[in-house]
Every structure is written in structure tokens, then in C-alpha cells.
Coordinates of C-alpha atoms and ligand atoms in Angstrom, one line a residue:
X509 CA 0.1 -8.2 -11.8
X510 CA -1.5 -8.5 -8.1
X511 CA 2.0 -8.7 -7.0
X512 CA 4.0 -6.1 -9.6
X513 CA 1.3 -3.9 -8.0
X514 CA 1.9 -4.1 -4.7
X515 CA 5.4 -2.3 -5.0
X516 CA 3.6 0.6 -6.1
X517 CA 0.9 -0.3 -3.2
X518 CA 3.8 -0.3 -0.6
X519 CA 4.1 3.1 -1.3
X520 CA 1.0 3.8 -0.3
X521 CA 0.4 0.9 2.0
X522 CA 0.6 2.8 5.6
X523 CA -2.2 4.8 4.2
X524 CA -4.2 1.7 3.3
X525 CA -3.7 0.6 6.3
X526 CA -4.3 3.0 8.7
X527 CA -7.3 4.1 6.7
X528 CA -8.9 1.1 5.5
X529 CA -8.3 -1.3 8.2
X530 CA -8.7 1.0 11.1
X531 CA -10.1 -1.3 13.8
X532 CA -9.2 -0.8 17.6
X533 CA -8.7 -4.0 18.6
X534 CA -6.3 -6.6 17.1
X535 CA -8.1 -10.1 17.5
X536 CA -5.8 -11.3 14.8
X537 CA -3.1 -11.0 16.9
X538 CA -4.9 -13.1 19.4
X539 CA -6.0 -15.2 16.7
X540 CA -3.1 -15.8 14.7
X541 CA -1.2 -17.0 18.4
X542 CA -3.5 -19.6 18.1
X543 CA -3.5 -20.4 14.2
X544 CA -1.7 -24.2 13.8
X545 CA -0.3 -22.9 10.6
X546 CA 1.3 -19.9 12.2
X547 CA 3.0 -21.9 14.7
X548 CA 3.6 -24.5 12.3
X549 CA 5.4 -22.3 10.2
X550 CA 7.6 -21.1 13.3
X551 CA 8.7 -24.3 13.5
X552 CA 9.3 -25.1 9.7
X553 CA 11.4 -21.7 9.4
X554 CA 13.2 -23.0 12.6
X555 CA 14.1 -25.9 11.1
X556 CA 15.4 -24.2 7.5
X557 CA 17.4 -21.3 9.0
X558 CA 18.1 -23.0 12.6
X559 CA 20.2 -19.2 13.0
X560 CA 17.7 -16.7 12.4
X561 CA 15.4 -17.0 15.1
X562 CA 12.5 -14.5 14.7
X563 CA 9.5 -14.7 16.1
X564 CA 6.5 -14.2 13.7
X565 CA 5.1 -11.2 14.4
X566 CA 1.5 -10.5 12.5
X567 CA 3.0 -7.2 11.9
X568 CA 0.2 -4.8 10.3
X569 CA -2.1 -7.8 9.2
X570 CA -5.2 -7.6 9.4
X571 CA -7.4 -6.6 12.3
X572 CA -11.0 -6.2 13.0
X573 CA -13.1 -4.8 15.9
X574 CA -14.8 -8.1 18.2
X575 CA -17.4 -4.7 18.6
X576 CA -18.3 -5.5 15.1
X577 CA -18.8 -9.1 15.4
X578 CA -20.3 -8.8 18.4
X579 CA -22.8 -6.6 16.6
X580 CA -23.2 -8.9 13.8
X581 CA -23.9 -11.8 16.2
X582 CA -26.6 -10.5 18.4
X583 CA -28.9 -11.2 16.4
X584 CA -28.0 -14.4 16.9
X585 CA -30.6 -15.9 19.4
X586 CA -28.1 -18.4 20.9
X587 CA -25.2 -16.3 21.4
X588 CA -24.8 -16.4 25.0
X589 CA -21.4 -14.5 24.7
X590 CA -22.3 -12.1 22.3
X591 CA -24.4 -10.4 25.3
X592 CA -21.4 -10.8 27.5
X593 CA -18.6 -9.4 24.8
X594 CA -16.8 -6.3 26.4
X595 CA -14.3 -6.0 23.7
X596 CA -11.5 -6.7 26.0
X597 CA -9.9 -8.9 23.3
X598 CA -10.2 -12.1 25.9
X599 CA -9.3 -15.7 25.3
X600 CA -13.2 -16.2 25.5
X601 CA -13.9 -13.5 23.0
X602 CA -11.6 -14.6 20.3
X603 CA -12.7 -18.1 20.5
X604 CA -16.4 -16.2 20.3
X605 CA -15.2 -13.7 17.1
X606 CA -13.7 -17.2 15.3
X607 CA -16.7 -19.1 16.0
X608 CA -18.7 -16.6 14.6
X609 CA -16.8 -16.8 11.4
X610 CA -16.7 -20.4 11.4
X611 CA -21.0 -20.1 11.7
X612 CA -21.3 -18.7 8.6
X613 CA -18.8 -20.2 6.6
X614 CA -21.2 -23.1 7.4
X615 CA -24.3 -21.4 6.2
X616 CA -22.6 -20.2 3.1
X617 CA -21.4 -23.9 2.5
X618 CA -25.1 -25.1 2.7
X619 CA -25.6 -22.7 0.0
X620 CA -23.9 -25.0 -2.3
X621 CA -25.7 -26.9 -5.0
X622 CA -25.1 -30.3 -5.3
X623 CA -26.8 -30.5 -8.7
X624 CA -24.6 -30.2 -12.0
X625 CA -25.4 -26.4 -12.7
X626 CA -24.9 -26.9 -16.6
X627 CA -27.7 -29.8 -17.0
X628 CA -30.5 -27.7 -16.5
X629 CA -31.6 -24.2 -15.9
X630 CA -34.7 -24.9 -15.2
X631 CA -35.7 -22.4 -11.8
X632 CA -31.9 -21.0 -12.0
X633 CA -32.4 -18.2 -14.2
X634 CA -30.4 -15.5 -14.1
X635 CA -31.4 -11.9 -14.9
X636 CA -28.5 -9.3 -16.3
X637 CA -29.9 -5.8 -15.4
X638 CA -29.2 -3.4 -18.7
X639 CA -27.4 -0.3 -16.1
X640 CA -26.9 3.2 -17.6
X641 CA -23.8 3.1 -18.9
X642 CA -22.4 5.7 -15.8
X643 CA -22.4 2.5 -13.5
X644 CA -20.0 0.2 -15.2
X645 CA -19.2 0.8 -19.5
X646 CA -18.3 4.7 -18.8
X647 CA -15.8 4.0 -16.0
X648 CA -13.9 1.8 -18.2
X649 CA -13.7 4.9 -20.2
X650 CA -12.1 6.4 -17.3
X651 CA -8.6 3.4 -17.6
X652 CA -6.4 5.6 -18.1
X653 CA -6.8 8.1 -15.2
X654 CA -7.8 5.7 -12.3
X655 CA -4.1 5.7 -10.5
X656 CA -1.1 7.5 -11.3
X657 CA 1.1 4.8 -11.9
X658 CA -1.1 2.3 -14.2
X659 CA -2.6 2.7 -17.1
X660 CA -5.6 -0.2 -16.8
X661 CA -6.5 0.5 -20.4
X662 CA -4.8 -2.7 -21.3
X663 CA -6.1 -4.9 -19.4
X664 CA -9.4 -4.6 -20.3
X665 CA -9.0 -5.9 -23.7
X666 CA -10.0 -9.9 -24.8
X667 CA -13.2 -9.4 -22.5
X668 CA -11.0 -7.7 -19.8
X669 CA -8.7 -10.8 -19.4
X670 CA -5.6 -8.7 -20.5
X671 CA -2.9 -9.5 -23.5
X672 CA -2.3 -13.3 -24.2
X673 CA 0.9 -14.5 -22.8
X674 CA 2.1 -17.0 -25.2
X675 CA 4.9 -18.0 -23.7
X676 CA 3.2 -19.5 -21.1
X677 CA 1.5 -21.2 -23.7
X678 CA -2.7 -21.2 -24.5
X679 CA -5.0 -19.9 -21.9
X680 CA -2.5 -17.7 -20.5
X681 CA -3.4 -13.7 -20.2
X682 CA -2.0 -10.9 -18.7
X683 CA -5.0 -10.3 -16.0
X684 CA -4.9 -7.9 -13.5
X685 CA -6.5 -8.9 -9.8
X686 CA -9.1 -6.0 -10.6
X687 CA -10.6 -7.1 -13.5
X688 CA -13.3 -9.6 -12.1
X689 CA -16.0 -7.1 -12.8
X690 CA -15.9 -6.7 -16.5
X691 CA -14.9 -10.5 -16.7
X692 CA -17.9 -11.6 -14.6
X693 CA -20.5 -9.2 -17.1
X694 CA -19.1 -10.6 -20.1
X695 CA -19.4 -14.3 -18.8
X696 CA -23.5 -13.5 -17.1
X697 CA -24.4 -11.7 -20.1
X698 CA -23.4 -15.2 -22.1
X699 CA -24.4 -17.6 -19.4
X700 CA -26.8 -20.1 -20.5
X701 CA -29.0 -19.6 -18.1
X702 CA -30.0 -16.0 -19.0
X703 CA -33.2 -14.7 -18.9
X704 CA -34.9 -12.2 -20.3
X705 CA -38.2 -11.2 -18.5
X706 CA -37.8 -10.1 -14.9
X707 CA -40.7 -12.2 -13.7
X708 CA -38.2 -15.7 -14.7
X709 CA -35.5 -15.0 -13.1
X710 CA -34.2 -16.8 -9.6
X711 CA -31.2 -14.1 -9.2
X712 CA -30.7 -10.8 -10.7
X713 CA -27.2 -9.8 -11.1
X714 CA -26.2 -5.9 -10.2
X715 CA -23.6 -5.3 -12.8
X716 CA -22.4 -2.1 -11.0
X717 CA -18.1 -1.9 -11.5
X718 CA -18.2 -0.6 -7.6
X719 CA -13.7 -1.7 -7.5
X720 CA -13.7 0.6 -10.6
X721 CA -15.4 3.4 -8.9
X722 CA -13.6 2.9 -6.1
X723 CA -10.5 2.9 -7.6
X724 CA -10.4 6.4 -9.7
X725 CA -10.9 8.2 -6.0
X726 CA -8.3 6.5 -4.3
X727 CA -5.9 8.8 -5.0
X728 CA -7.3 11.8 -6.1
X729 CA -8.1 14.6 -3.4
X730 CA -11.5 14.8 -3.3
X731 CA -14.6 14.7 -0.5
X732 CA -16.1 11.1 0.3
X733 CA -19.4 12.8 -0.8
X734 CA -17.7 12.2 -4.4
X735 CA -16.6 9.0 -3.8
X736 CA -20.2 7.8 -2.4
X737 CA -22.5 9.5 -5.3
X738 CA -22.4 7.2 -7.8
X739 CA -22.9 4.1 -5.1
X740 CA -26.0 6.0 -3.9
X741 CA -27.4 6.7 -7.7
X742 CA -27.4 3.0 -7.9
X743 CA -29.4 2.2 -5.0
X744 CA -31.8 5.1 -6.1
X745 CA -32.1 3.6 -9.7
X746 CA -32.7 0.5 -8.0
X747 CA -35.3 1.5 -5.8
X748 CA -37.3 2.2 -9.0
X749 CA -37.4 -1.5 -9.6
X750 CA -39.9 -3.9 -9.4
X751 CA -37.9 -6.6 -8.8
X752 CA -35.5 -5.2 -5.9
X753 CA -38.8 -4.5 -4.1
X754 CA -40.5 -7.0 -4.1
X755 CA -37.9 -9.5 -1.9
X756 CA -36.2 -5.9 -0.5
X757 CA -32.9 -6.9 -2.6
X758 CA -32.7 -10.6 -1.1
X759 CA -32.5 -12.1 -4.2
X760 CA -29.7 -9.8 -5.9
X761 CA -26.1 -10.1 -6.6
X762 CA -23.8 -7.7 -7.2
X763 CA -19.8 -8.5 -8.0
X764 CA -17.0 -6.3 -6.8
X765 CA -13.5 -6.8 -7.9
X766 CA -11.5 -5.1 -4.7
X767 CA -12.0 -5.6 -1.1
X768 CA -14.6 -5.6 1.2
X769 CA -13.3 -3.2 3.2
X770 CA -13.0 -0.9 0.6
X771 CA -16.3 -1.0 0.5
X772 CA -17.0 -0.5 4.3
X773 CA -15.6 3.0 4.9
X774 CA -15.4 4.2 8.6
X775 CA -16.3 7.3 10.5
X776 CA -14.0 9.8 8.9
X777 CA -11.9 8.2 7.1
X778 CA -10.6 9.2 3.8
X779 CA -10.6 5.5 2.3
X780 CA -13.2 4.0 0.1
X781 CA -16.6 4.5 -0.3
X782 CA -20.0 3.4 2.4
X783 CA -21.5 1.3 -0.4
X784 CA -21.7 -2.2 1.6
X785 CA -22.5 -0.4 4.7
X786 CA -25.5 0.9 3.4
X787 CA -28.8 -0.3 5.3
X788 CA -30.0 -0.6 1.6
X789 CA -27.5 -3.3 0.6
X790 CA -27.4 -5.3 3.5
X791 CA -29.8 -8.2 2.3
X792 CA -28.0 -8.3 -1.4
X793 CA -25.4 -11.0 -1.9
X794 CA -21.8 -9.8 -2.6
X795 CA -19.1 -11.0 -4.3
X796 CA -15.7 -10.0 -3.8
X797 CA -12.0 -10.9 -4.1
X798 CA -12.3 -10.6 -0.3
X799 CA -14.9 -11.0 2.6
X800 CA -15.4 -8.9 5.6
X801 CA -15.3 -12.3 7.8
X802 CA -18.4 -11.1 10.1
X803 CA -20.9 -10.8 7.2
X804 CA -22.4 -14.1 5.8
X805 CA -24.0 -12.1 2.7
X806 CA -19.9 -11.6 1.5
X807 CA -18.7 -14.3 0.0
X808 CA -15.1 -14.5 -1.1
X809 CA -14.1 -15.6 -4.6
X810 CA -10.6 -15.8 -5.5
X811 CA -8.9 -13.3 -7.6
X812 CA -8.6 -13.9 -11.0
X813 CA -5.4 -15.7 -12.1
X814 CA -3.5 -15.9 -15.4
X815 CA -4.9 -18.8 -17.2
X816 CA -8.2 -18.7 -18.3
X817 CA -8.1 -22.2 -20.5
X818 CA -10.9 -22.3 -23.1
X819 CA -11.7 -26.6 -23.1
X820 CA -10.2 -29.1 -21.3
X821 CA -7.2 -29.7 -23.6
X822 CA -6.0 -26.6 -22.2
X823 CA -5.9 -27.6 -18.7
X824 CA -4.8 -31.0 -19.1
X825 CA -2.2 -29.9 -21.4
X826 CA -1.4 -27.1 -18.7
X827 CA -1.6 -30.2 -15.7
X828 CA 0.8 -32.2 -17.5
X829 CA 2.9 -29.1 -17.9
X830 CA 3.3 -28.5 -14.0
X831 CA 3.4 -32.1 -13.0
X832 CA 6.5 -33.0 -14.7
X833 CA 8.4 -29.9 -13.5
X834 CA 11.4 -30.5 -11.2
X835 CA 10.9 -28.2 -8.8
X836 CA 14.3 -27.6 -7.9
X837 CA 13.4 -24.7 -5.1
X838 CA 12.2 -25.9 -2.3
X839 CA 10.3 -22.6 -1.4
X840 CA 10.0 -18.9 -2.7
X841 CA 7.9 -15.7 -2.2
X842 CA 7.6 -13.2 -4.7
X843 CA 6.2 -9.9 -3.1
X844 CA 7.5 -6.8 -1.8
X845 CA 9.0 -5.5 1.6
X846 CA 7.4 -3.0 3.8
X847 CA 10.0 -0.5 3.9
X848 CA 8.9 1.1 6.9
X849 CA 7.7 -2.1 8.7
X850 CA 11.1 -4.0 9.3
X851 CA 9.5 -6.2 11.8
X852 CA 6.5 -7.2 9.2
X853 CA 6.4 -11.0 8.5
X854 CA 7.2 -9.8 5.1
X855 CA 10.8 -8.8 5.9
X856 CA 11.0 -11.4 8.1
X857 CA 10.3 -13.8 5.4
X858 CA 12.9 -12.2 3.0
X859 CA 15.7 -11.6 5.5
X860 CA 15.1 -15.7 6.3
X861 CA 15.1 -16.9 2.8
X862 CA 17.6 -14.5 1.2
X863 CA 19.8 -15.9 4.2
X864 CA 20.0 -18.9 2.2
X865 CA 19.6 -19.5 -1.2
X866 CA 19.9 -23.2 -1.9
X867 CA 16.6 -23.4 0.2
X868 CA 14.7 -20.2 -0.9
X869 CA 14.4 -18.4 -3.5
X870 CA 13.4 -14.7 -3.8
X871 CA 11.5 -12.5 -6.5
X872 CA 11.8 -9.1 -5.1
X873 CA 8.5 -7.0 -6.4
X874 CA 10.0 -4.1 -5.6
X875 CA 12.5 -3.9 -8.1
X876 CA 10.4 -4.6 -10.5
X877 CA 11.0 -8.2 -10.3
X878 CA 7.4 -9.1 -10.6
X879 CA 5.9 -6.9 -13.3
X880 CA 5.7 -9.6 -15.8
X881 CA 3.7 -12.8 -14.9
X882 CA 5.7 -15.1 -16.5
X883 CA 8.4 -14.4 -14.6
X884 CA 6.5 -16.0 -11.2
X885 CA 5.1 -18.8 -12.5
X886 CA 7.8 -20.1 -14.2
X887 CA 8.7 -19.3 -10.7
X888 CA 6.5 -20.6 -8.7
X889 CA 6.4 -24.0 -10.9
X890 CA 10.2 -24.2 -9.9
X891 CA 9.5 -24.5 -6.4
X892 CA 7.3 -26.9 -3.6
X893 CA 6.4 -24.4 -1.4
X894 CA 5.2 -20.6 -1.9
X895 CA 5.1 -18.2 1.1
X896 CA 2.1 -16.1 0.9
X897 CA 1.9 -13.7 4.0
X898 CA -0.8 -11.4 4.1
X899 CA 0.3 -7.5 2.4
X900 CA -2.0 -4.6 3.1
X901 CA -5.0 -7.0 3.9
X902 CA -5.0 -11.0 4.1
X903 CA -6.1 -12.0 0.8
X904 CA -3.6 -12.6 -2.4
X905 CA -3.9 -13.1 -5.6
X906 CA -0.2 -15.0 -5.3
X907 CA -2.2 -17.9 -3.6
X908 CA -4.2 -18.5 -6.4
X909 CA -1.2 -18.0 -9.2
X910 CA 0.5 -20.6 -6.8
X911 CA -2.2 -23.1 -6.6
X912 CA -2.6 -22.9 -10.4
X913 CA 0.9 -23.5 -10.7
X914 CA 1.2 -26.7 -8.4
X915 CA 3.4 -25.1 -5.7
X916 CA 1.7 -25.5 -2.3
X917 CA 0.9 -22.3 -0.6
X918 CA 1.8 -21.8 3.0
X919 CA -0.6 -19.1 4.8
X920 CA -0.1 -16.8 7.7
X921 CA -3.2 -15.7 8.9
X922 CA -6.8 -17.5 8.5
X923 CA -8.4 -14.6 6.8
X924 CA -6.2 -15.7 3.6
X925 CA -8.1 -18.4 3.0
X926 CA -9.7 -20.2 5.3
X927 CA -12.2 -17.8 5.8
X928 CA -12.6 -16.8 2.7
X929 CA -13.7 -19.1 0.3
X930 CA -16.4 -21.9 0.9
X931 CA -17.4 -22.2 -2.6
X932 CA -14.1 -22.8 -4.1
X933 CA -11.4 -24.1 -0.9
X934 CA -12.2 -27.7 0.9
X935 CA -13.2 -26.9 4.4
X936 CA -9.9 -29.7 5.1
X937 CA -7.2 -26.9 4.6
X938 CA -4.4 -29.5 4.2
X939 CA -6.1 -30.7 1.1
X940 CA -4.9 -26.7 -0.8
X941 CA -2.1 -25.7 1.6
X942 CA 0.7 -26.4 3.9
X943 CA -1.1 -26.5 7.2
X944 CA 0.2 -27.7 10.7
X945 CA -2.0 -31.2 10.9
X946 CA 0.5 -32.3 8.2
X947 CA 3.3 -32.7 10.6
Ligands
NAG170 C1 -13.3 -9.6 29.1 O1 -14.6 -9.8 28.7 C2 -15.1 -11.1 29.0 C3 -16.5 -11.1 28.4 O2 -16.6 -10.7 27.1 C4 -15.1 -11.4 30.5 O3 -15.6 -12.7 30.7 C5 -13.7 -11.3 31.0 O4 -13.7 -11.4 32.4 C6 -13.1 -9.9 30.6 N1 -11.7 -10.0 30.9 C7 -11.1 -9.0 31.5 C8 -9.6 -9.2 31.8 O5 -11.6 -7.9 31.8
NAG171 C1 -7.5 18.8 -1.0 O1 -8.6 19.6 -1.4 C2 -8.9 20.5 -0.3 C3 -10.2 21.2 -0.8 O2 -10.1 21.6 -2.1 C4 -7.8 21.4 0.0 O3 -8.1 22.3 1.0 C5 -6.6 20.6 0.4 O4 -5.4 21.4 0.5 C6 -6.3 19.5 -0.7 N1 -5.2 18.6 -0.2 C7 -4.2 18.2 -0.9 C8 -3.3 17.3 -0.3 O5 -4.0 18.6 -2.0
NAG172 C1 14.3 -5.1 -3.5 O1 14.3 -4.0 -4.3 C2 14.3 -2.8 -3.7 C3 14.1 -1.7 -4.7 O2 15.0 -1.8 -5.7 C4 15.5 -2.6 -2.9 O3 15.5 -1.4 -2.2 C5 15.6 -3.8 -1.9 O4 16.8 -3.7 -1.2 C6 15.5 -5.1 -2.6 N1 15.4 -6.2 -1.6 C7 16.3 -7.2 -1.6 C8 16.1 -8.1 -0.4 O5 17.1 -7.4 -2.4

């Protein structure tokens, strides 16, 4: 679904884009010159389509202000550059802005537990704040009005994981990539390691649908004053709280199914709400489908996938499934072009693989192509290697279909991955993706 979506998304994408990741200087660019996977995939598409001879350009990826890291990393006693920055997009400040990211990756890995969290819960209780229903239950009322195009009623059903897919046999559910909120709820509010009495618990979980009530403004014409109210309700109702005063929110988590950056709204921008820019949620963990790299209290999870197995029959019978396929395509992409972006690596990508179809193979979202999800993993199964460039921000739910699917993923730009998720990704990229150390 992440991917039938982003046809409709292309659509609207120079909005996102312009709007949502509005930042003045492009470090990517810098730092994607110096990415081994970019340059290694130069060299792989060289060698597949020895005629075509683009050069990548990062196109309308990602970018992000080294002002803002900078900011971030003041506080940071033994940042020498950080004093120094002058946001001139230097060699010296993009190896500053990466080792920044690359600092807290490292503290968020040390957040790890080593222990098996199912043998005890013993000091890791979890508290499920009971909301009014205004801040999550009501806006799944809302499903069928949030965009014009969808109707998200659907997927909301079995616990929000979407209509089984039995073709693809059990486990398998039509999920869309928003739907981590409600399926996180349902999980905490079943988790072993509930607790009850506020006084127990070791986290408290926020369960505030912030994607959903995002998402039903996104297109509709209204002031960001709208868009922020219910955000700011929250932080009011949870100012009345015991427990968010006492450690001034430290100890809370809250889960949100869309981007950071939606989150992070800018100046005067007509995109998203201020929510995570709030001085009131700044020591609060969050969650999200995607991190805004400079903040160690966002952590990246990836977006849910199709296959949600139930024991481990399910995913050995699944394993077995995808080790004996053939994989008679050496690579694919399934995703959508950017229309008015002919030189985005996405076009690139398609002009290069359509060029040759014994190699590549092609699942044009745009057409529709992608709209039902067996249709790309039985794809994605057929092949070795899945192109995953970065669409109107660096993070896909394709990598993660891919990876479930056994076809290695091949990344443009480190903000796919690699600086996104320290809980779930080895730090060793060439353990989950095609990365430039393998050649
Ligand atoms: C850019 O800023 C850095 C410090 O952040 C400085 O060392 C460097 O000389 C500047 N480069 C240019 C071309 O101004
Ligand atoms: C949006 O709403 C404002 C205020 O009601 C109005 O002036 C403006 O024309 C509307 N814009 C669109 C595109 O409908
Ligand atoms: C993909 O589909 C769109 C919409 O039907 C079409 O305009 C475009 O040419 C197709 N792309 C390719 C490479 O076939």
C-alpha cells in the first residue's frame, strides 16, 4: 500500500516537498557524494547498462539545515565545530552534521536491552494512559474523510492490520504504512507487562494517533491553528498528570505512524502540525516510521509490512517459502516516477531498467501497478536485488516488504536506513543491504 500510495502522493509530492522538507541547505547532496553505496551503485548501474550513463543526481531527496544540527549539537560540551559551523555546507561541516548523527545512533544503541524482554517484567512496567476518546478512537471515526482519494476505513479492521491476503498465504494482511498507531495500542494494551497503577510503571505510553490527526488536515484548506489544537489539548491534558510531572515527560513514549517531519512544521508553512517541536515534548521519547536524524529522543521503527505471522510456524513456513524461490530477476523497483522531476533518481532508475528487461524488472505504481500487495511481493520474491530510492522523504516502506521478502535492498541515501533504525538494522549495513564494502 506504501507504494500504491505514492502515485496518488506524486501528485501532491512538490507540495510535500517544498513544504515539509523546506531546509536551505542540502548537506545530503554533500553527503550522499560521499555515501559508498551511492557511488557503489554508480558503478553497479555502469556495469548493467554500460550505454546509459547518468550520473546519480540526489534529485529532491532529502535535505536538512547543518543550522539545525548545529543547534542540536551545542549542547554538546565537546563539539569544537559546532561553535565554528557557519552553515556554508563545508567538507568539515558535513563530516560534523554526519558525525552528529552517527553520536546518537550510538546512544540510542546503548539503549538496548540485552536481557530477554519476555522472561520477566519485573521494573519494566508499562503504563497505557486511558485518553479521551478525541485523541485517538474518534479519529478513526473520521476514515473515511482523511484524504480524498482513500478511504482508510478498511484498513483498520483485524486490529488495524487490514483484510487478510490469503493468497499469500497465513500472516499475510493488507496493511497500510499508516496504521502503526492503532496496531501499537492494541499490542500495549495486551502486553504482558501492563500495569495498572501509575506509581508501577517504568514507561507510560502516550496513545495520542498524532499521523491520524495529521493526516485529515493535509489536504483540507484550513489554518495551522486547526491543525495544532488537538496536539496542544494533549499536552494540556497531560500537564494535569501526576506522572508527566514528576520526571517533566522523560519517562513517556508516544508512537506516531507518519514522519517526523510532519511533525516539525516550519515558519509559515502550510504542512503538518508543531507537535514535536514543542518545548513541552522535547524530553518524551518518540516513535516514528521515520527520524528527524538530529534528535536522539526519535527513534525510527520501520513501517509496518504485510505479514504479521501469529507463531513461528508461520514464519518458518513463510522462510522456507522465499528461500526456495528462483529469483529469476536479477533486480526490480516498484514505485512511481516524478513526473515533473525527469532528472530524479527515480526516473533515472526506470529509464535504466526499463532499458533492459532481461536484467530489470519494472512495476510501475503509477498505473496502478502497485495497488495490490501481492502483486510486489510475489515480485520482489522473483528478484535478488530491489532498488529502493528515496520518494518524497528517505524512508520506505518497500525496504521492509523487500527484506521480508528475501530480495536485498539497495539504498540511495543514508537517511533510508542507516540512520534510521538502531533497534531493528545491524550497525554492519552489509549484513541487510547491498552496500559498497561488498565489492
Ligand atoms: C565554512 O565554514 C567552516 C566552519 O564551519 C570554515 O572552517 C570554512 O572555512 C568555511 N568555508 C568557506 C568556503 O567559507
Ligand atoms: C482557503 O481558505 C481561505 C479562508 O477561508 C480562503 O481565503 C482561501 O481562498 C481558501 N483557499 C482555497 C485554495 O480554497
Ligand atoms: C507508468 O504509468 C504512468 C501512468 O499510467 C504512465 O504515464 C507512465 O508512462 C508509465 N511509465 C512507464 C515507464 O511505463
Amino acid at each position: 500500500m506504501a507504494i500504491s500510495m505514492s502515485k496518488k502522493k506524486s501528485k501532491s509530492s512538490k507540495k510535500v516537498e517544498t513544504k515539509q522538507l523546506q531546509f536551505s541547505d542540502t548537506i545530503l547532496f554533500k553527503v550522499l557524494n560521499r555515501i559508498p553505496a551511492a557511488i557503489f551503485l554508480l558503478i553497479l548501474i555502469f556495469l548493467w547498462f554500460s550505454d546509459t550513463r547518468h550520473a546519480l543526481s540526489p534529485g529532491n531527496s532529502f535535505t536538512a539545515s547543518i543550522k539545525e544540527v548545529v543547534d542540536i549539537a551545542r549542547e554538546d560540551s565537546d563539539s569544537i565545530i559546532g561553535n565554528r559551523v557557519q552553515n556554508n555546507g563545508s567538507d568539515d561541516e558535513v563530516a560534523f552534521a554526519v558525525k552528529v548523527v552517527e553520536k546518537q545512533l550510538g546512544v540510542q544503541r546503548s539503549w538496548i536491552s540485552n536481557t530477554n524482554h519476555v522472561a520477566s517484567c519485573e521494573g519494566k512496567g508499562i503504563y497505557v494512559y486511558d485518553l479521551p476518546s478525541k485523541f485517538n478512537k474518534d479519529l478513526v471515526g473520521q476514515c473515511g474523510d482523511m484524504i480524498p482519494w482513500t478511504n482508510f476505513c478498511v484498513y483498520y479492521n483485524n486490529d488495524a492490520m487490514g483484510e487478510p491476503i490469503a493468497k499469500l498465504g497465513n500472516g499475510w494482511y493488507h496493511t497500510h504504512q499508516y496504521a502503526l498507531e492503532l496496531i501499537f495500542h492494541t499490542r500495549a494494551l495486551k502486553h504482558p507487562c501492563r500495569v495498572y497503577d501509575e506509581n508501577e510503571p517504568k514507561l507510560f505510553y502516550v496513545p495520542y494517533y498524532g499521523g491520524l490527526d495529521i493526516l485529515r488536515w493535509h489536504f483540507k484548506n484550513v489554518s495551522n491553528d486547526v491543525k495544532d489544537t488537538l496536539g496542544l489539548e494533549l499536552i494540556k491534558w497531560l500537564e494535569n498528570k501526576k506522572p508527566w510531572l514528576k520526571n517533566s515527560g522523560k519517562d513517556h513514549v508516544f508512537v506516531l505512524g507518519k514522519i517526523s517531519w510532519d511533525f516539525r512544521r516550519k515558519n509559515d508553512s502550510p504542512w503538518g502540525t508543531r507537535l514535536l517541536e514543542l518545548d513541552q515534548m522535547q524530553n518524551s521519547m518518540k516513535l516514528l516510521i521515520e527520524r528527524q536524524p538530529w534528535h536522539v529522543n526519535d527513534i525510527g521503527i520501520p513501517h509496518p509490512t504485510y505479514f504479521h505471522p501469529h507463531s513461528d510456524d508461520d514464519i518458518i513456513t513463510w522462510q522456507l517459502n522465499i528461500i526456495r524461490s528462483n529469483r529469476k530477476s536479477l533486480i526490480s523497483f516498484a514505485g512511481a516516477a516524478r513526473p515533473d522531476a525527469p532528472e530524479n533518481i527515480r526516473s533515472i532508475l526506470i529509464n535504466q531498467c526499463i532499458s533492459d528487461d532481461t536484467k530489470c524488472r519494472f512495476l510501475n505504481c503509477s498505473s496502478g501497478g502497485c495497488d495490490k500487495p501481492e502483486s510486489v511481493i510475489d515480485l520482489f520474491r522473483d528478484s535478488e536485488f530491489c532498488l529502493q530510492p528515496p520518494g518524497d522523504s528517505p524512508t520506505r516502506k518497500s525496504v521492509f516488504d523487500s527484506l521480508v521478502s528475501g530480495c536485498i535492498p539497495v539504498l540511495f541515501d543514508p537517511f533510508t536506513a542507516y540512520y534510521q533504525y538502531p533497534w531493528h538494522l545491524p550497525e554492519d549495513h552489509s549484513k541487510y543491504c547491498w552496500n559498497s564494502n561488498l565489492i
